Short mmCIF file of C-alpha atoms in Angstrom, two decimals:
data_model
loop_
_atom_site.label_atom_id
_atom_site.label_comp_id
_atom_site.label_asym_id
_atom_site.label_seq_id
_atom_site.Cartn_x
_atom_site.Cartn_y
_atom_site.Cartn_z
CA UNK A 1 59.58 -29.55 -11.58
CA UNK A 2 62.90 -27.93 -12.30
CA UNK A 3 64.59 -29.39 -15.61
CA UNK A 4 67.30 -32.34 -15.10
CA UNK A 5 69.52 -33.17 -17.89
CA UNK A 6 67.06 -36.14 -18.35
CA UNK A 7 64.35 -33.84 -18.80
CA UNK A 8 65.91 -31.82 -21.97
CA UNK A 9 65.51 -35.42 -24.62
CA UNK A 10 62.32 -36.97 -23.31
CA UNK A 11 60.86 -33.81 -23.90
CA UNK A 12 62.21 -32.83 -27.11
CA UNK A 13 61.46 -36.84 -28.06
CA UNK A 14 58.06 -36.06 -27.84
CA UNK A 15 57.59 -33.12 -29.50
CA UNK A 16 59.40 -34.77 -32.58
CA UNK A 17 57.02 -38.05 -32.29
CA UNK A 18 54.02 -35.87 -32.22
CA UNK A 19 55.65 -33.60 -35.35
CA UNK A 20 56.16 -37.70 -36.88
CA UNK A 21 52.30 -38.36 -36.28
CA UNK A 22 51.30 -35.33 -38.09
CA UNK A 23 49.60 -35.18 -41.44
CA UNK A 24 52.86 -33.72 -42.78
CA UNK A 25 54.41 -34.99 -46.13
CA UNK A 26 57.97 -36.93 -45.42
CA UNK A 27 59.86 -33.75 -46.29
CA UNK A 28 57.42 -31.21 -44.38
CA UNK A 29 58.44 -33.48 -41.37
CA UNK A 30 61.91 -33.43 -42.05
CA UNK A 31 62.13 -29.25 -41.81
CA UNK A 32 59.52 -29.28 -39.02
CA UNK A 33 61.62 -31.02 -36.84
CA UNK A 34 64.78 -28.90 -38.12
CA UNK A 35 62.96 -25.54 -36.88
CA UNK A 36 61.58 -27.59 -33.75
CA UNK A 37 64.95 -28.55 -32.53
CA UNK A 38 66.43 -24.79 -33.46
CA UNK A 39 63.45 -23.64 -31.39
CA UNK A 40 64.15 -25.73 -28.77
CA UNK A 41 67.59 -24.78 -28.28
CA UNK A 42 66.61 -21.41 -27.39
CA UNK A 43 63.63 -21.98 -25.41
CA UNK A 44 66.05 -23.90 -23.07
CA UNK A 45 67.30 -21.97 -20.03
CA UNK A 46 68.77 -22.66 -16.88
CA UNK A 47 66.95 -23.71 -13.65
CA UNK A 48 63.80 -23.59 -16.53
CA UNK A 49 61.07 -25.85 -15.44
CA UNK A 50 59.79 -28.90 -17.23
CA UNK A 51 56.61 -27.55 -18.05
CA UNK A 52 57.65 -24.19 -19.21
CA UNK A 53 59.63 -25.96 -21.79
CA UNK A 54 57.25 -28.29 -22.83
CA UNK A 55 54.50 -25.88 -23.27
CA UNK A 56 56.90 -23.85 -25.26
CA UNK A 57 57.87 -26.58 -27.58
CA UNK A 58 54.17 -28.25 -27.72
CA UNK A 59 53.20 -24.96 -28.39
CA UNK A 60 55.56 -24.93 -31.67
CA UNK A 61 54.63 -28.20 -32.71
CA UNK A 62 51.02 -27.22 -33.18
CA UNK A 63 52.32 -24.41 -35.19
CA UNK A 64 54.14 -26.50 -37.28
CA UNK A 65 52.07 -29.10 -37.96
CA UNK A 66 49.32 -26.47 -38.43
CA UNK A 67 47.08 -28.68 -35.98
CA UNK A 68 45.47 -27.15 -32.70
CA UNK A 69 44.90 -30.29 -31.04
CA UNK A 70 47.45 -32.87 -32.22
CA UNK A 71 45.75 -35.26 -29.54
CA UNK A 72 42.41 -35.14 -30.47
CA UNK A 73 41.72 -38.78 -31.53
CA UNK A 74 43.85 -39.68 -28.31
CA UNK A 75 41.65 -38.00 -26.05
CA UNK A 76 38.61 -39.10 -27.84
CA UNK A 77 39.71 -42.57 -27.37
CA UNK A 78 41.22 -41.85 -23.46
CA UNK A 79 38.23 -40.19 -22.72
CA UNK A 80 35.74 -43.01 -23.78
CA UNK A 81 37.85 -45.50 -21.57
CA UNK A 82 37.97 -43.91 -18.77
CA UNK A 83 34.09 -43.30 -18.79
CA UNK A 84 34.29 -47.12 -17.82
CA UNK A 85 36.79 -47.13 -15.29
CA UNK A 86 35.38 -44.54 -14.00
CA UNK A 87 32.02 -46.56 -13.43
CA UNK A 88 34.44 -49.13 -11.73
CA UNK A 89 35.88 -46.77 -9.42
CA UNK A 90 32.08 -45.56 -8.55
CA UNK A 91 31.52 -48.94 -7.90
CA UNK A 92 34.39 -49.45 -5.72
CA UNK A 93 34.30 -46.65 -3.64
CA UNK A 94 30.34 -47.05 -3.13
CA UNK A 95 31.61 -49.32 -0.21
CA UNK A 96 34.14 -46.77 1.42
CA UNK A 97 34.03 -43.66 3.80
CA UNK A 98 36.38 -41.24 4.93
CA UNK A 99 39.58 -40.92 4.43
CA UNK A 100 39.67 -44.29 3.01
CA UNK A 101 36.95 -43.22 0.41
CA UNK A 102 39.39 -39.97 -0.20
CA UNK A 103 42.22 -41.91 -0.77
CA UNK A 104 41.14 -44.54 -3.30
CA UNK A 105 39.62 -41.23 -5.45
CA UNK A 106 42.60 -39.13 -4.86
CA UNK A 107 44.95 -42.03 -6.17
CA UNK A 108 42.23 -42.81 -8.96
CA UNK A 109 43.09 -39.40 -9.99
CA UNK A 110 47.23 -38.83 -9.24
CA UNK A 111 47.24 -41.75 -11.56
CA UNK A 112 45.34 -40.71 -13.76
CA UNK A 113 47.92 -38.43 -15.04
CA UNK A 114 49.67 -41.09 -16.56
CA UNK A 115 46.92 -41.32 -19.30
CA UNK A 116 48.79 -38.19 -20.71
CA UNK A 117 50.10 -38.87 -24.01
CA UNK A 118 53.28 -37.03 -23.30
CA UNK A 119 54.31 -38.65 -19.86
CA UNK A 120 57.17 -40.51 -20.01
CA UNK A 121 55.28 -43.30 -17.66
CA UNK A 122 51.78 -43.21 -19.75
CA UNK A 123 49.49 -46.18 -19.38
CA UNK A 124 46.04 -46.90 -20.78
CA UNK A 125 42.73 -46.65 -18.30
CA UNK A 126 42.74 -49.95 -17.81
CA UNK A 127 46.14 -49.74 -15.34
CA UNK A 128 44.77 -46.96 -13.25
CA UNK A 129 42.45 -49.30 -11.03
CA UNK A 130 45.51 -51.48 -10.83
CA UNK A 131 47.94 -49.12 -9.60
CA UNK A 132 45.28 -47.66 -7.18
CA UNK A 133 44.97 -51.17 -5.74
CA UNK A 134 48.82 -51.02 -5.35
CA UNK A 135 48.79 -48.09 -3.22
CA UNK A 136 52.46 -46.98 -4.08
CA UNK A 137 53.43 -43.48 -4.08
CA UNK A 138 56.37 -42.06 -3.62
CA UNK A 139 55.25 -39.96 -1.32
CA UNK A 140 52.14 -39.97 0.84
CA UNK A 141 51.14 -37.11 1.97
CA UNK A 142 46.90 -37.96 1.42
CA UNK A 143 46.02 -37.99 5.06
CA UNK A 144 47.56 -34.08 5.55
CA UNK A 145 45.78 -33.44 2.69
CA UNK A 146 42.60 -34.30 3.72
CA UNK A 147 42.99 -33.08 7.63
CA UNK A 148 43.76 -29.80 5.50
CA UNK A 149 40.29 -30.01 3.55
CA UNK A 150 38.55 -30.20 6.80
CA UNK A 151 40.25 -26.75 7.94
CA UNK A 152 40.05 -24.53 4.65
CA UNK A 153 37.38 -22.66 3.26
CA UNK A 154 38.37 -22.17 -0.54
CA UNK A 155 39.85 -24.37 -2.75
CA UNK A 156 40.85 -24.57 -6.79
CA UNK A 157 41.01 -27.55 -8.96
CA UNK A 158 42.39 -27.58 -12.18
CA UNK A 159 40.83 -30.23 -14.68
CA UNK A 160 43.72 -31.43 -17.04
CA UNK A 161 43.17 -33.72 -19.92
CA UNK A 162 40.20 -34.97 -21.66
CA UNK A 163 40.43 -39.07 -20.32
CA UNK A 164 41.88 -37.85 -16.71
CA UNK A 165 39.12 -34.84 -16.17
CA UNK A 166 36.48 -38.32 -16.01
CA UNK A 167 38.24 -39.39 -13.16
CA UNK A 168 39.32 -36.05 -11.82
CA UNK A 169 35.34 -35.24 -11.42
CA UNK A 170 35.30 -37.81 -8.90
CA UNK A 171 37.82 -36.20 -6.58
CA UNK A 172 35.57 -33.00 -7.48
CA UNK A 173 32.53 -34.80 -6.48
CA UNK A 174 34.41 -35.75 -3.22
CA UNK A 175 36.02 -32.58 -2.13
CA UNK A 176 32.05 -31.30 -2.34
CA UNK A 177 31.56 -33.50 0.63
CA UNK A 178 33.77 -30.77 2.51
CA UNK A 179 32.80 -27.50 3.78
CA UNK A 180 34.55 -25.72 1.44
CA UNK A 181 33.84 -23.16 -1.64
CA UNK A 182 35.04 -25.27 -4.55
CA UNK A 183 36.36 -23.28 -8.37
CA UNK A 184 37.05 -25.68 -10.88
CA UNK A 185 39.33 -24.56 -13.52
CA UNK A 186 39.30 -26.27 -16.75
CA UNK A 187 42.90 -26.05 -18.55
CA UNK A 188 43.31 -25.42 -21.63
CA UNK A 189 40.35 -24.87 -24.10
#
């Protein structure tokens, strides 16, 4: 997504919450953020995207706050609660097929995005069933989607965070019910 002007504080919001969370003394904080907002400046460029930027500055936050994985107890936490919505959604979509099946996972997983720490729009596990049960998305493109996955041969999926990558196996476990040669990509390490 190409950076808006609304883009440029969440981000940098973030990044300073997370440098706030740290194990930093009061003044380590204090200069982190100093050097994390001079970074920022520069890392910001026009028609940049939003995650170039906040890979860049996430990137610099771990190096100031000498921590690899500032999210560690978060995903720990995410990923345990989404082992049991994830034995909900099982349970729910035991009693679909088809597309219908496809959707309810696919949405399972689109949503489950929002168990990102750093998305503006973050909820806990326990919203994701609710929101699937909604059915709103901005824009529904699910049945070209799967009339696609009935035509291709090859497809990638990239697993994302530690709670979402529960639900995303799912949709994995789904798109094996196509033809198709499926690579799974984990990101990150």
């Amino acid at each position: 997504m190409k950076i808006t002007s609304q883009c440029i504080p969440c981000i940098l919001n973030v990044r300073l919450g997370e440098i706030l969370k740290s194990n930093l003394s009061e003044e380590e904080k204090i200069e982190a953020q100093k050097k994390l907002i001079k970074s920022y400046n520069k890392t910001l460029k026009k028609g940049d995207s939003t995650v170039r930027i906040a890979t860049l500055a996430f990137r610099e936050v771990k190096k100031l706050t000498k921590d690899e994985d500032p999210y560690f107890d978060f995903k720990k936490k995410s990923y345990e609660a989404s082992e049991a919505l994830a034995k909900k959604l099982r349970k729910e979509i035991a009693k679909l097929n088809g597309y219908k099946r496809f959707r309810t996972i696919m949405l399972a997983s689109v949503y489950a995005n929002f168990l990102d720490p750093g998305a503006p729009l973050g909820v806990g596990p326990e919203e994701i069933l609710k929101k699937v049960h909604e059915r709103k998305i901005a824009r529904d493109e699910s049945r070209d989607l799967y009339d696609y996955l009935t035509k291709v041969k090859d497809v990638t999926f990239i697993l994302d965070n530690a709670g979402e990558a529960v639900i995303d196996l799912i949709f994995v476990e789904e798109l094996a019910r196509f033809n198709i040669k499926l690579k799974i990509v984990a990101k990150g390490k």
